[in-house]
PDB file of C-alpha atoms and ligand atoms in Angstrom:
ATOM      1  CA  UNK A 260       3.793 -68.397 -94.645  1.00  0.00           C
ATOM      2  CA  UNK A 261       5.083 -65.978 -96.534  1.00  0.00           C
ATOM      3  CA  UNK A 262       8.477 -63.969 -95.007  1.00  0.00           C
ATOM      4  CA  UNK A 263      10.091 -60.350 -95.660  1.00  0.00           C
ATOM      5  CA  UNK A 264      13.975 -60.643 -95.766  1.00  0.00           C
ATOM      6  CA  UNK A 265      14.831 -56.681 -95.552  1.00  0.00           C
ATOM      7  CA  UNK A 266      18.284 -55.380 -95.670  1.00  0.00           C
ATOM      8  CA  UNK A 267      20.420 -53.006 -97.787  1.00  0.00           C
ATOM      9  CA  UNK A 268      22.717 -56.138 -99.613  1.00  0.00           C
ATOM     10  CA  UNK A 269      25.014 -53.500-100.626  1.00  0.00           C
ATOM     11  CA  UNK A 270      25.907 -55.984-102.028  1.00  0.00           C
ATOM     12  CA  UNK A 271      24.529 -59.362-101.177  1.00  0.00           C
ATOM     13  CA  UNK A 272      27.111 -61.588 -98.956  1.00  0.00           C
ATOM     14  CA  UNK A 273      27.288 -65.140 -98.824  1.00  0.00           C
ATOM     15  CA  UNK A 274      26.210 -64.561 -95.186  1.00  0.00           C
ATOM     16  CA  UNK A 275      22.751 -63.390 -96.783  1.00  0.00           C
ATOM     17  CA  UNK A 276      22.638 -65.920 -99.342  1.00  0.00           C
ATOM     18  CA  UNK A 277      22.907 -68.442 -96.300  1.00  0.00           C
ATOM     19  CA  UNK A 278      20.210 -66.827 -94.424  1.00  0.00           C
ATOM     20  CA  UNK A 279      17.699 -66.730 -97.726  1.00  0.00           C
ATOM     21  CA  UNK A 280      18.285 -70.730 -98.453  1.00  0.00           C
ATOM     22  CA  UNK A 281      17.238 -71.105 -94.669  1.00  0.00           C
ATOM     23  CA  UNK A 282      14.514 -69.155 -94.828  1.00  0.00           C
ATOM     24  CA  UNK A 283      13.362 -70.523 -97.903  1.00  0.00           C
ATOM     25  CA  UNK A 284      13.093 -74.291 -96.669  1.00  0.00           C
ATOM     26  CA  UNK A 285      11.513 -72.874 -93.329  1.00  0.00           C
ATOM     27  CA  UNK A 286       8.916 -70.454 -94.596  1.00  0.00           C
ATOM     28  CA  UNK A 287       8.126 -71.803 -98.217  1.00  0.00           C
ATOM     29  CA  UNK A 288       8.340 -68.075 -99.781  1.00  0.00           C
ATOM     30  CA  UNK A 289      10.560 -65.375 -99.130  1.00  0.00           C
ATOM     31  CA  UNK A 290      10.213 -61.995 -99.954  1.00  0.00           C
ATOM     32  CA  UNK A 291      13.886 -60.354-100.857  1.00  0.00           C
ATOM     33  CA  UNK A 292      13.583 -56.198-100.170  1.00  0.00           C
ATOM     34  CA  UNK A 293      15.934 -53.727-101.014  1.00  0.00           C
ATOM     35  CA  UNK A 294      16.211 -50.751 -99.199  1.00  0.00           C
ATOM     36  CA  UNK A 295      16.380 -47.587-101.300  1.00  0.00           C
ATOM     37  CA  UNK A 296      17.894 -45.123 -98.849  1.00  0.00           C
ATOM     38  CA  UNK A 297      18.431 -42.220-100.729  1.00  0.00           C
ATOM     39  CA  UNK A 298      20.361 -40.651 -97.486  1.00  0.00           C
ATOM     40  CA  UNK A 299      22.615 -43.486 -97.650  1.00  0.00           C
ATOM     41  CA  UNK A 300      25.666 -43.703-100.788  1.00  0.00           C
ATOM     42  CA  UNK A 301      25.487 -46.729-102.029  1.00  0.00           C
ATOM     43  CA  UNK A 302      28.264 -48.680-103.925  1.00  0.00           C
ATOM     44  CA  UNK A 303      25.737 -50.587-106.328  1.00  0.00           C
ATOM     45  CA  UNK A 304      21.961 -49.211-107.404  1.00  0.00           C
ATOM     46  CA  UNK A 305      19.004 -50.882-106.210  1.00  0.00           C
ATOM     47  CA  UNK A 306      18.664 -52.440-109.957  1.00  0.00           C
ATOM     48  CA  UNK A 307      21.980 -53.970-109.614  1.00  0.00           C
ATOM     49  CA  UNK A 308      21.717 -55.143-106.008  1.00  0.00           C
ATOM     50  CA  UNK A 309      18.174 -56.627-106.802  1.00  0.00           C
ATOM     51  CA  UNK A 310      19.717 -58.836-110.119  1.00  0.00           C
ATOM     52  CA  UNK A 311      22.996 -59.565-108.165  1.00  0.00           C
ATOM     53  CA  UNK A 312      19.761 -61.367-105.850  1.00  0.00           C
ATOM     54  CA  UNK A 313      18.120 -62.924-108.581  1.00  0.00           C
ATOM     55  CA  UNK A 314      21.043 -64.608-109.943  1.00  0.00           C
ATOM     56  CA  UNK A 315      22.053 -65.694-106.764  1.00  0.00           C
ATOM     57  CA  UNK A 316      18.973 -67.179-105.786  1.00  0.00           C
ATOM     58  CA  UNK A 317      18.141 -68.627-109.173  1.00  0.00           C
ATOM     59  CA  UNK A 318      18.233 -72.363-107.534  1.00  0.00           C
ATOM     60  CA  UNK A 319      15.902 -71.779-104.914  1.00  0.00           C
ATOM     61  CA  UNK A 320      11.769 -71.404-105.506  1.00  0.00           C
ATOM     62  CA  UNK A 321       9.375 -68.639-103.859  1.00  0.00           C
ATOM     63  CA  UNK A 322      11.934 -66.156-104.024  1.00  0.00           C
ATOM     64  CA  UNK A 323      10.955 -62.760-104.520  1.00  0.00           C
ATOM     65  CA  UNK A 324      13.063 -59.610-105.279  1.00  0.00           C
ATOM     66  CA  UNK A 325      11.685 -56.082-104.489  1.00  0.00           C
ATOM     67  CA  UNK A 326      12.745 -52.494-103.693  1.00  0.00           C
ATOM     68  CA  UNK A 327      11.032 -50.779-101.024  1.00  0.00           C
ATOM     69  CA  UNK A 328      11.293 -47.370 -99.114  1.00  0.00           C
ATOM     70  CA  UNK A 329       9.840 -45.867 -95.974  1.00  0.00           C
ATOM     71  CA  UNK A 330       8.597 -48.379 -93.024  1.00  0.00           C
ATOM     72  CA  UNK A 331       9.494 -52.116 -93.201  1.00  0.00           C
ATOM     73  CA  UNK A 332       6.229 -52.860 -91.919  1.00  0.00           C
ATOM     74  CA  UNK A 333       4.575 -51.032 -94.918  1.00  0.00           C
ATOM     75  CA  UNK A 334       6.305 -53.248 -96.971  1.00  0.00           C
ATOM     76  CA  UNK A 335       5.533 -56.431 -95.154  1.00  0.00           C
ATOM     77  CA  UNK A 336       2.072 -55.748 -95.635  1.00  0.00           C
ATOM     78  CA  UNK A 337       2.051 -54.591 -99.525  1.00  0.00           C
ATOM     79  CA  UNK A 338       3.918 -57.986 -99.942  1.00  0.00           C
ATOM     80  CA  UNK A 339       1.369 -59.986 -97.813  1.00  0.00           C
ATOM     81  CA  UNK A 340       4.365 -61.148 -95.496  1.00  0.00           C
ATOM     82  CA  UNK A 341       3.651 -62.337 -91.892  1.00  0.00           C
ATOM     83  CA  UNK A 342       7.031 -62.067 -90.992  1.00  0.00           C
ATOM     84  CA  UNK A 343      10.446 -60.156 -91.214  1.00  0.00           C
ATOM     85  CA  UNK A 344      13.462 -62.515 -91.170  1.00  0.00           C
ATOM     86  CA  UNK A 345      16.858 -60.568 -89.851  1.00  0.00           C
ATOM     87  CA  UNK A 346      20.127 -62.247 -89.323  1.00  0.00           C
ATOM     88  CA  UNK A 347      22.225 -62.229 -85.843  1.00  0.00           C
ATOM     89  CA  UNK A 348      26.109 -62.604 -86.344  1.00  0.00           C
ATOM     90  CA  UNK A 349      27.107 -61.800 -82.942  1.00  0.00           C
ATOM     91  CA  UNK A 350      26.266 -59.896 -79.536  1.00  0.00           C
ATOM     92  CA  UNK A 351      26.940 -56.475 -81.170  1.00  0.00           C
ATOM     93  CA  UNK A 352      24.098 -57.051 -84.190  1.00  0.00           C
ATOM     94  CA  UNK A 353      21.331 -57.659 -80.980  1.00  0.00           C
ATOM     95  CA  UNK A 354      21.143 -54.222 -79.523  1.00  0.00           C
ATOM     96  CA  UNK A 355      20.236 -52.047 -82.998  1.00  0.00           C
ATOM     97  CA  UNK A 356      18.010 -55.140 -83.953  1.00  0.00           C
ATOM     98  CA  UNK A 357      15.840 -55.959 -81.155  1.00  0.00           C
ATOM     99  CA  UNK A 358      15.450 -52.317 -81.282  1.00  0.00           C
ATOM    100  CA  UNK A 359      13.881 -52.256 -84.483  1.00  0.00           C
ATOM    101  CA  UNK A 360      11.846 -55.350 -83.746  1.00  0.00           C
ATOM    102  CA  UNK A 361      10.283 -53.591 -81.415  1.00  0.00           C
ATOM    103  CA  UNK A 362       9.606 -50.707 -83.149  1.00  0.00           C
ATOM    104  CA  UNK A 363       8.028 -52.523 -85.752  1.00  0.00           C
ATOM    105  CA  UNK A 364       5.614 -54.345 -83.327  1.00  0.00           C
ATOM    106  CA  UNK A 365       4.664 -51.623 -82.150  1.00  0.00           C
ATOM    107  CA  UNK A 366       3.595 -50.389 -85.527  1.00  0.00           C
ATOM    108  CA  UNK A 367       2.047 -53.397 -86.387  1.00  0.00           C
ATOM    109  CA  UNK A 368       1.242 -55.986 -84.023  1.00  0.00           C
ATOM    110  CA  UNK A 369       0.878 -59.064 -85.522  1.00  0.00           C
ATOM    111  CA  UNK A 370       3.747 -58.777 -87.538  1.00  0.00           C
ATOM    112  CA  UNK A 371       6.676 -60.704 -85.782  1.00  0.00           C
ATOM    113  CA  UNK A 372       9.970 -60.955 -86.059  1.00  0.00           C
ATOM    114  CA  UNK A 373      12.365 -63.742 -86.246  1.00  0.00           C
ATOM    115  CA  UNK A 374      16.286 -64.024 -86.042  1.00  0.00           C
ATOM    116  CA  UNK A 375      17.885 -66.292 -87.491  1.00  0.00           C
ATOM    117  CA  UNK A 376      21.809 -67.272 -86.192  1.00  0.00           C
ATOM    118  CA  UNK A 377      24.488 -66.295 -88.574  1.00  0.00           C
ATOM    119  CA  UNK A 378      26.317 -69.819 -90.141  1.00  0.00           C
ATOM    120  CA  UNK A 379      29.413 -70.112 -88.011  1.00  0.00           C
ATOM    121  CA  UNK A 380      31.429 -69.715 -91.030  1.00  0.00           C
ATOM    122  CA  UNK A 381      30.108 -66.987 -92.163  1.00  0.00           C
ATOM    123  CA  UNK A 382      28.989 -64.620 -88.882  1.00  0.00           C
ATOM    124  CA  UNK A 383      32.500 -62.586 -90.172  1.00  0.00           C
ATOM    125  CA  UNK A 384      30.632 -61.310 -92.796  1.00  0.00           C
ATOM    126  CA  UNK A 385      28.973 -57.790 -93.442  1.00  0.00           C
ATOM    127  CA  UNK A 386      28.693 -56.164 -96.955  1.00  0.00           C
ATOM    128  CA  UNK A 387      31.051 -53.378 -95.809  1.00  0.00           C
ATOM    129  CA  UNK A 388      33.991 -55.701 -95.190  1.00  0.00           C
ATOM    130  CA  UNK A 389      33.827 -57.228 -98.193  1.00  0.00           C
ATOM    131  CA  UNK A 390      33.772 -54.169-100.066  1.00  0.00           C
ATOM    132  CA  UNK A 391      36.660 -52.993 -98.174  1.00  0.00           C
ATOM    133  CA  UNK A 392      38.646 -56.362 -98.957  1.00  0.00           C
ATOM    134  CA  UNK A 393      37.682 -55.637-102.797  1.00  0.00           C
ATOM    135  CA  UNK A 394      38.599 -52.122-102.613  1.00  0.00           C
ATOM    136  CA  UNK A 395      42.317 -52.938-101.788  1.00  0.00           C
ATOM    137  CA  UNK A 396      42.429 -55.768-104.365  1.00  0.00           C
ATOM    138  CA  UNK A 397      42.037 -58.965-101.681  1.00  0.00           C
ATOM    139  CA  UNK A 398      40.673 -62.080-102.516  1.00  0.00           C
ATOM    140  CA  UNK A 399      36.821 -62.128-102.333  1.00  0.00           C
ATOM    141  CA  UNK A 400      35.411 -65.162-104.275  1.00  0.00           C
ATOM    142  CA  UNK A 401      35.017 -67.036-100.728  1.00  0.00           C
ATOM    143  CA  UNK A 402      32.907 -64.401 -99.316  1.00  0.00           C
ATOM    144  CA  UNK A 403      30.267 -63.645-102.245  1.00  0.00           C
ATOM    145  CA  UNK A 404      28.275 -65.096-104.834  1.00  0.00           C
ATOM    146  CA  UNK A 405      30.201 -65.000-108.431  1.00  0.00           C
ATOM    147  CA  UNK A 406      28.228 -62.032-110.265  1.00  0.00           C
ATOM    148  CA  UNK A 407      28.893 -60.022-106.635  1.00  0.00           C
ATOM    149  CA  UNK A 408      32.556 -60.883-107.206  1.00  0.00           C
ATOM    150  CA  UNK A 409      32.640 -59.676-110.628  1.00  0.00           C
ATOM    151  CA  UNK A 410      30.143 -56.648-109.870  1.00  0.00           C
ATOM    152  CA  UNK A 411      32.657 -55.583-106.971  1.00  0.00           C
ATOM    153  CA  UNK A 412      35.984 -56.363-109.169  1.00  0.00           C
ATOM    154  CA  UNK A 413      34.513 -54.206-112.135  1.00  0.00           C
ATOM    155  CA  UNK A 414      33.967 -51.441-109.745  1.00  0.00           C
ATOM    156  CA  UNK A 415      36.785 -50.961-107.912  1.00  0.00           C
ATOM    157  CA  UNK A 416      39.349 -52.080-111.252  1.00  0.00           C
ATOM    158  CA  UNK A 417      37.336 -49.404-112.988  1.00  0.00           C
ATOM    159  CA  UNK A 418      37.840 -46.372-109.780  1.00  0.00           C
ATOM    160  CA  UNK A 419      41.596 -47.476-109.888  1.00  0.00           C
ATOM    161  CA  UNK A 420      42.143 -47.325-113.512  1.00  0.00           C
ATOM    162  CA  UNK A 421      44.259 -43.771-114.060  1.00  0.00           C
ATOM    163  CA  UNK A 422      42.712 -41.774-116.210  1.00  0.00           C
ATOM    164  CA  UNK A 423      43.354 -41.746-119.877  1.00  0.00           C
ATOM    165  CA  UNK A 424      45.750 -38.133-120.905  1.00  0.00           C
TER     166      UNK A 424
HETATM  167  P1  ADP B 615      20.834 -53.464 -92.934  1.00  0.00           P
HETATM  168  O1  ADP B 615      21.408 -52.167 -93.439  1.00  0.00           O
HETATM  169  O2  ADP B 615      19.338 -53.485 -92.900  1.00  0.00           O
HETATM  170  O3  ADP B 615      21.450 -53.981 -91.658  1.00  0.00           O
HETATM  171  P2  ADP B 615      22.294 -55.557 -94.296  1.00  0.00           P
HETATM  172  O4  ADP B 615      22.270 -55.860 -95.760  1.00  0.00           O
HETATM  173  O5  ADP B 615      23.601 -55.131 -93.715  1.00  0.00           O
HETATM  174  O6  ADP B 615      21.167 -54.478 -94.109  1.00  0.00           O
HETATM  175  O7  ADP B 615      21.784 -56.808 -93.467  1.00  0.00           O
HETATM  176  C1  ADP B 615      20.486 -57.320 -93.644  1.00  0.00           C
HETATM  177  C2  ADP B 615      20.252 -58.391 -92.580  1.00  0.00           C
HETATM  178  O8  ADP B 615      21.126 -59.483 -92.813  1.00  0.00           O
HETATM  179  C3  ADP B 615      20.545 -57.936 -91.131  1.00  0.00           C
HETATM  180  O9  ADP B 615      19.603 -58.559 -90.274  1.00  0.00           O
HETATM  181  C4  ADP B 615      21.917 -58.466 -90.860  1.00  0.00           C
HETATM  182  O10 ADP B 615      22.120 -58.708 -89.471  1.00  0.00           O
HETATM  183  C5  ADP B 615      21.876 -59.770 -91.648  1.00  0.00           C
HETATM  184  N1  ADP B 615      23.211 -60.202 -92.040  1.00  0.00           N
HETATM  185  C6  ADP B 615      24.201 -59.455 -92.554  1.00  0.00           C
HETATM  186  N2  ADP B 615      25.304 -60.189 -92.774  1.00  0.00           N
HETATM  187  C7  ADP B 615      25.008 -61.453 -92.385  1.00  0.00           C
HETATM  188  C8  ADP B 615      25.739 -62.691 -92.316  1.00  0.00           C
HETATM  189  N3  ADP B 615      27.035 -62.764 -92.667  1.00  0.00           N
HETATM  190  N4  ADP B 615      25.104 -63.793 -91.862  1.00  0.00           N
HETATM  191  C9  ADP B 615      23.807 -63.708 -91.463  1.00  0.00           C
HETATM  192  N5  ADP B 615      23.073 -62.585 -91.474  1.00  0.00           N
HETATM  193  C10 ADP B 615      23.652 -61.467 -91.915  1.00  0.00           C
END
């Protein structure tokens, strides 16, 4: 069966990464989409988040890569995927996500959802800690896939460089 894996992956975390391999070897083909959230600033576009993706998942098969807006569910269906795949790291992720399972089974019934447990290792995760490691010049090359790491390192070098008289 064929499963939706939607998130923002502003930028993509090895945390995600973890999540897609698992997916992948459970559900045969997994459908990687990209919220485009134009209420929401973003520190990398939706072309850059979706090849930071492809790289990463360049070892694994039945991985696609898409952008989407509006309703999850819409997107499950234009993708032919019968279900979404989100990630638990601890209590405090439940709440907002059971939430929005719910919401979307509502809108669509047959649709289901499934959570996967965070890896141990990497439940510490989220995008926005990683970018605030990288803003203030901290080692990130354990949290991240390479291109991330040199994605995030070119951005926030480039918004600290002084600029020229
Ligand atoms: P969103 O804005 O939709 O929450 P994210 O990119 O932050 O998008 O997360 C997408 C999904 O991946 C969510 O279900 C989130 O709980 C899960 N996730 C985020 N970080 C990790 C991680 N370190 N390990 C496992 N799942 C994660």
């Amino acid at each position: 069966m064929r499963a939706l894996y939607p998130g923002s992956f502003d930028p993509l975390t090895n945390g995600h990464l973890d999540l897609i391999e698992r997916a992948s070897s459970l559900f045969g083909e997994v459908v990687v989409a990209v919220l485009c959230n134009p209420n929401k600033k973003a520190a990398f576009s939706v072309e850059q988040r979706i090849s930071q993706i492809r790289t990463a998942t360049a070892h694994l098969e039945g991985i696609d890569v898409v952008s989407f807006d509006g309703l999850t569910v819409h997107c499950a269906a234009t993708h032919d995927a019968g279900l979404i795949i989100r990630g638990l790291r601890a209590m405090s992720d439940f709440e907002y996500e059971l939430q929005i399972a719910n919401t979307n089974r509502s809108l669509a019934t047959e649709l289901e959802t499934i959570f996967m447990a965070a890896s141990a290792h990497h439940s510490f995760l989220s995008s926005s800690v990683v970018k605030e490691v990288a803003r203030f010049g901290g080692p990130i090359d354990h949290m991240v896939p390479a291109k991330v790491a040199e994605d995030l390192n070119r951005l926030f070098n480039s918004a600290l460089t002084p600029l020229q008289p």
